[in-house]
Amino acid sequence: MSLDETYMREALLLARRAAEQGEVPVGALVVSGGEVVGRGYNQPIGRTDPTAHAEVLALREAGRTLGDYRLGGSTLYVTLEPCPMCAAALVHARVARVVFGAWDPRQGACGSAFNLLSAPAMNHRVDGFGGVLSAECGELLREFFVSRREAQG
């Protein structure tokens, strides 16, 4: 198993925690210097905060852990391709690399719908790599939304 897969499996555990709380199952973690320095999972409903996406929460914790809002040299692992808000946050945090699982063709901002990671107007470039454990990440999301539709009758 590759290092990217190992960290993605940890992100999947965080995503499952989100699902248990009725949140869209997305989990994220920030790795710097070979150590996990930030973790997050989707919590916009529970926190009544539209910015409480897994990536943003992981970036916030990493900033506190490292004592700096600039996270140069770090990698963010996330189970779903980041949305525009999260992709922009990755750029502003100076993250070096983002690795994601499932692609999001409707709102993905790392190459699917559009790509903010390497947009000429942005002041930093982030290397993006998608598809790591995509089947597992995608299945978790599908199961969640199927169960929500069934619950609504």
PDB file of C-alpha atoms in Angstrom:
ATOM      1  CA  MET A   1       0.000   0.000   0.000  1.00  0.00           C
ATOM      2  CA  SER A   2       1.319   3.436  -0.931  1.00  0.00           C
ATOM      3  CA  LEU A   3       1.708   6.287   1.536  1.00  0.00           C
ATOM      4  CA  ASP A   4      -1.083   8.160  -0.264  1.00  0.00           C
ATOM      5  CA  GLU A   5      -3.408   5.170   0.229  1.00  0.00           C
ATOM      6  CA  THR A   6      -2.475   4.914   3.906  1.00  0.00           C
ATOM      7  CA  TYR A   7      -3.372   8.545   4.548  1.00  0.00           C
ATOM      8  CA  MET A   8      -6.538   8.262   2.416  1.00  0.00           C
ATOM      9  CA  ARG A   9      -7.692   5.355   4.583  1.00  0.00           C
ATOM     10  CA  GLU A  10      -7.357   7.634   7.610  1.00  0.00           C
ATOM     11  CA  ALA A  11      -9.369  10.297   5.778  1.00  0.00           C
ATOM     12  CA  LEU A  12     -12.052   7.656   5.088  1.00  0.00           C
ATOM     13  CA  LEU A  13     -12.317   6.978   8.839  1.00  0.00           C
ATOM     14  CA  LEU A  14     -12.961  10.689   9.363  1.00  0.00           C
ATOM     15  CA  ALA A  15     -15.548  10.661   6.566  1.00  0.00           C
ATOM     16  CA  ARG A  16     -17.387   7.826   8.295  1.00  0.00           C
ATOM     17  CA  ARG A  17     -17.499   9.925  11.463  1.00  0.00           C
ATOM     18  CA  ALA A  18     -19.222  12.671   9.469  1.00  0.00           C
ATOM     19  CA  ALA A  19     -21.774  10.180   8.129  1.00  0.00           C
ATOM     20  CA  GLU A  20     -22.515   8.938  11.662  1.00  0.00           C
ATOM     21  CA  GLN A  21     -23.436  12.535  12.546  1.00  0.00           C
ATOM     22  CA  GLY A  22     -25.689  12.940   9.515  1.00  0.00           C
ATOM     23  CA  GLU A  23     -23.174  15.047   7.601  1.00  0.00           C
ATOM     24  CA  VAL A  24     -22.033  14.426   4.027  1.00  0.00           C
ATOM     25  CA  PRO A  25     -19.207  11.898   4.499  1.00  0.00           C
ATOM     26  CA  VAL A  26     -16.044  13.781   3.642  1.00  0.00           C
ATOM     27  CA  GLY A  27     -12.873  13.512   5.703  1.00  0.00           C
ATOM     28  CA  ALA A  28      -9.552  15.312   5.378  1.00  0.00           C
ATOM     29  CA  LEU A  29      -6.140  15.471   6.979  1.00  0.00           C
ATOM     30  CA  VAL A  30      -3.023  17.580   6.566  1.00  0.00           C
ATOM     31  CA  VAL A  31       0.392  15.938   6.631  1.00  0.00           C
ATOM     32  CA  SER A  32       3.558  17.955   7.181  1.00  0.00           C
ATOM     33  CA  GLY A  33       7.015  16.531   7.748  1.00  0.00           C
ATOM     34  CA  GLY A  34       5.619  12.998   7.732  1.00  0.00           C
ATOM     35  CA  GLU A  35       3.164  13.712  10.559  1.00  0.00           C
ATOM     36  CA  VAL A  36      -0.558  14.360  10.600  1.00  0.00           C
ATOM     37  CA  VAL A  37      -0.933  17.928  11.868  1.00  0.00           C
ATOM     38  CA  GLY A  38      -4.609  18.533  11.128  1.00  0.00           C
ATOM     39  CA  ARG A  39      -7.796  16.495  10.811  1.00  0.00           C
ATOM     40  CA  GLY A  40     -11.324  17.397   9.857  1.00  0.00           C
ATOM     41  CA  TYR A  41     -14.613  16.000   8.668  1.00  0.00           C
ATOM     42  CA  ASN A  42     -17.687  17.722   7.304  1.00  0.00           C
ATOM     43  CA  GLN A  43     -19.672  19.503  10.029  1.00  0.00           C
ATOM     44  CA  PRO A  44     -21.613  22.398   8.449  1.00  0.00           C
ATOM     45  CA  ILE A  45     -24.936  21.126   9.817  1.00  0.00           C
ATOM     46  CA  GLY A  46     -23.735  20.411  13.346  1.00  0.00           C
ATOM     47  CA  ARG A  47     -21.782  23.647  13.607  1.00  0.00           C
ATOM     48  CA  THR A  48     -24.346  25.700  11.679  1.00  0.00           C
ATOM     49  CA  ASP A  49     -21.380  26.936   9.677  1.00  0.00           C
ATOM     50  CA  PRO A  50     -21.340  26.783   5.865  1.00  0.00           C
ATOM     51  CA  THR A  51     -17.523  26.874   5.908  1.00  0.00           C
ATOM     52  CA  ALA A  52     -17.149  23.814   8.169  1.00  0.00           C
ATOM     53  CA  HIS A  53     -16.005  21.559   5.341  1.00  0.00           C
ATOM     54  CA  ALA A  54     -13.531  18.798   6.140  1.00  0.00           C
ATOM     55  CA  GLU A  55     -10.689  20.561   4.336  1.00  0.00           C
ATOM     56  CA  VAL A  56     -11.211  23.904   6.088  1.00  0.00           C
ATOM     57  CA  LEU A  57     -11.358  22.256   9.519  1.00  0.00           C
ATOM     58  CA  ALA A  58      -8.185  20.259   8.786  1.00  0.00           C
ATOM     59  CA  LEU A  59      -6.395  23.413   7.588  1.00  0.00           C
ATOM     60  CA  ARG A  60      -7.465  25.314  10.716  1.00  0.00           C
ATOM     61  CA  GLU A  61      -6.147  22.580  13.003  1.00  0.00           C
ATOM     62  CA  ALA A  62      -2.895  22.329  11.024  1.00  0.00           C
ATOM     63  CA  GLY A  63      -2.393  26.091  11.333  1.00  0.00           C
ATOM     64  CA  ARG A  64      -2.882  25.906  15.095  1.00  0.00           C
ATOM     65  CA  THR A  65      -0.582  22.887  15.386  1.00  0.00           C
ATOM     66  CA  LEU A  66       2.203  24.473  13.340  1.00  0.00           C
ATOM     67  CA  GLY A  67       1.653  28.014  14.604  1.00  0.00           C
ATOM     68  CA  ASP A  68       1.389  29.419  11.083  1.00  0.00           C
ATOM     69  CA  TYR A  69      -1.382  29.916   8.556  1.00  0.00           C
ATOM     70  CA  ARG A  70       1.052  29.132   5.757  1.00  0.00           C
ATOM     71  CA  LEU A  71       1.356  25.402   5.385  1.00  0.00           C
ATOM     72  CA  GLY A  72       4.106  25.226   2.764  1.00  0.00           C
ATOM     73  CA  GLY A  73       5.390  21.753   2.030  1.00  0.00           C
ATOM     74  CA  SER A  74       2.265  20.078   3.399  1.00  0.00           C
ATOM     75  CA  THR A  75      -0.142  17.674   1.711  1.00  0.00           C
ATOM     76  CA  LEU A  76      -3.893  17.616   2.259  1.00  0.00           C
ATOM     77  CA  TYR A  77      -5.676  14.275   1.815  1.00  0.00           C
ATOM     78  CA  VAL A  78      -9.433  14.397   1.284  1.00  0.00           C
ATOM     79  CA  THR A  79     -12.005  11.802   0.260  1.00  0.00           C
ATOM     80  CA  LEU A  80     -13.806  14.065  -2.258  1.00  0.00           C
ATOM     81  CA  GLU A  81     -12.411  16.548  -4.755  1.00  0.00           C
ATOM     82  CA  PRO A  82     -12.442  19.965  -3.053  1.00  0.00           C
ATOM     83  CA  CYS A  83     -15.104  22.534  -3.899  1.00  0.00           C
ATOM     84  CA  PRO A  84     -14.145  26.073  -4.990  1.00  0.00           C
ATOM     85  CA  MET A  85     -14.120  27.410  -1.413  1.00  0.00           C
ATOM     86  CA  CYS A  86     -11.815  24.646  -0.204  1.00  0.00           C
ATOM     87  CA  ALA A  87      -9.561  24.759  -3.267  1.00  0.00           C
ATOM     88  CA  ALA A  88      -9.069  28.497  -2.761  1.00  0.00           C
ATOM     89  CA  ALA A  89      -8.277  27.892   0.922  1.00  0.00           C
ATOM     90  CA  LEU A  90      -5.616  25.362  -0.112  1.00  0.00           C
ATOM     91  CA  VAL A  91      -4.033  27.926  -2.401  1.00  0.00           C
ATOM     92  CA  HIS A  92      -4.088  30.665   0.253  1.00  0.00           C
ATOM     93  CA  ALA A  93      -2.609  28.283   2.845  1.00  0.00           C
ATOM     94  CA  ARG A  94       0.254  27.540   0.418  1.00  0.00           C
ATOM     95  CA  VAL A  95      -0.359  23.783   0.622  1.00  0.00           C
ATOM     96  CA  ALA A  96       2.068  22.010  -1.706  1.00  0.00           C
ATOM     97  CA  ARG A  97      -0.137  19.102  -2.733  1.00  0.00           C
ATOM     98  CA  VAL A  98      -3.718  17.877  -2.485  1.00  0.00           C
ATOM     99  CA  VAL A  99      -4.585  14.204  -2.901  1.00  0.00           C
ATOM    100  CA  PHE A 100      -8.254  13.323  -3.207  1.00  0.00           C
ATOM    101  CA  GLY A 101     -10.339  10.205  -3.645  1.00  0.00           C
ATOM    102  CA  ALA A 102     -13.593  10.648  -5.535  1.00  0.00           C
ATOM    103  CA  TRP A 103     -13.940  13.132  -8.368  1.00  0.00           C
ATOM    104  CA  ASP A 104     -16.789  15.666  -8.192  1.00  0.00           C
ATOM    105  CA  PRO A 105     -17.842  16.467 -11.767  1.00  0.00           C
ATOM    106  CA  ARG A 106     -20.419  19.061 -10.657  1.00  0.00           C
ATOM    107  CA  GLN A 107     -18.492  21.144  -8.123  1.00  0.00           C
ATOM    108  CA  GLY A 108     -14.924  19.852  -8.150  1.00  0.00           C
ATOM    109  CA  ALA A 109     -12.398  22.665  -8.334  1.00  0.00           C
ATOM    110  CA  CYS A 110      -9.258  20.562  -8.805  1.00  0.00           C
ATOM    111  CA  GLY A 111      -9.764  19.557 -12.410  1.00  0.00           C
ATOM    112  CA  SER A 112     -13.342  18.295 -12.797  1.00  0.00           C
ATOM    113  CA  ALA A 113     -15.666  21.280 -13.171  1.00  0.00           C
ATOM    114  CA  PHE A 114     -12.702  23.694 -13.167  1.00  0.00           C
ATOM    115  CA  ASN A 115      -9.247  23.995 -11.644  1.00  0.00           C
ATOM    116  CA  LEU A 116      -8.448  26.655  -9.072  1.00  0.00           C
ATOM    117  CA  LEU A 117      -5.238  24.918  -8.010  1.00  0.00           C
ATOM    118  CA  SER A 118      -3.350  26.174 -11.040  1.00  0.00           C
ATOM    119  CA  ALA A 119      -5.469  29.146 -12.144  1.00  0.00           C
ATOM    120  CA  PRO A 120      -3.259  31.951 -13.497  1.00  0.00           C
ATOM    121  CA  ALA A 121      -5.038  34.521 -11.316  1.00  0.00           C
ATOM    122  CA  MET A 122      -4.099  32.704  -8.109  1.00  0.00           C
ATOM    123  CA  ASN A 123      -0.931  33.666  -6.235  1.00  0.00           C
ATOM    124  CA  HIS A 124       0.226  30.070  -5.583  1.00  0.00           C
ATOM    125  CA  ARG A 125      -0.020  26.718  -7.356  1.00  0.00           C
ATOM    126  CA  VAL A 126      -1.008  23.472  -5.646  1.00  0.00           C
ATOM    127  CA  ASP A 127      -0.238  20.088  -7.193  1.00  0.00           C
ATOM    128  CA  GLY A 128      -3.449  18.064  -7.388  1.00  0.00           C
ATOM    129  CA  PHE A 129      -3.743  14.308  -7.664  1.00  0.00           C
ATOM    130  CA  GLY A 130      -7.133  12.603  -7.751  1.00  0.00           C
ATOM    131  CA  GLY A 131      -8.474   9.077  -7.765  1.00  0.00           C
ATOM    132  CA  VAL A 132      -6.717   7.575  -4.737  1.00  0.00           C
ATOM    133  CA  LEU A 133      -9.081   4.903  -3.378  1.00  0.00           C
ATOM    134  CA  SER A 134     -11.764   6.531  -5.540  1.00  0.00           C
ATOM    135  CA  ALA A 135     -14.023   3.450  -5.517  1.00  0.00           C
ATOM    136  CA  GLU A 136     -14.147   3.329  -1.715  1.00  0.00           C
ATOM    137  CA  CYS A 137     -14.544   7.086  -1.367  1.00  0.00           C
ATOM    138  CA  GLY A 138     -17.274   7.191  -4.006  1.00  0.00           C
ATOM    139  CA  GLU A 139     -19.139   4.226  -2.536  1.00  0.00           C
ATOM    140  CA  LEU A 140     -19.264   5.851   0.900  1.00  0.00           C
ATOM    141  CA  LEU A 141     -20.862   8.942  -0.660  1.00  0.00           C
ATOM    142  CA  ARG A 142     -23.314   6.885  -2.755  1.00  0.00           C
ATOM    143  CA  GLU A 143     -24.411   4.833   0.266  1.00  0.00           C
ATOM    144  CA  PHE A 144     -24.965   7.992   2.286  1.00  0.00           C
ATOM    145  CA  PHE A 145     -27.168   9.639  -0.329  1.00  0.00           C
ATOM    146  CA  VAL A 146     -29.124   6.432  -1.026  1.00  0.00           C
ATOM    147  CA  SER A 147     -29.909   6.111   2.681  1.00  0.00           C
ATOM    148  CA  ARG A 148     -31.005   9.769   2.825  1.00  0.00           C
ATOM    149  CA  ARG A 149     -33.328   9.329  -0.145  1.00  0.00           C
ATOM    150  CA  GLU A 150     -34.798   6.160   1.395  1.00  0.00           C
ATOM    151  CA  ALA A 151     -35.354   7.938   4.706  1.00  0.00           C
ATOM    152  CA  GLN A 152     -37.254  10.701   2.918  1.00  0.00           C
ATOM    153  CA  GLY A 153     -39.552   8.061   1.440  1.00  0.00           C
TER     154      GLY A 153
END
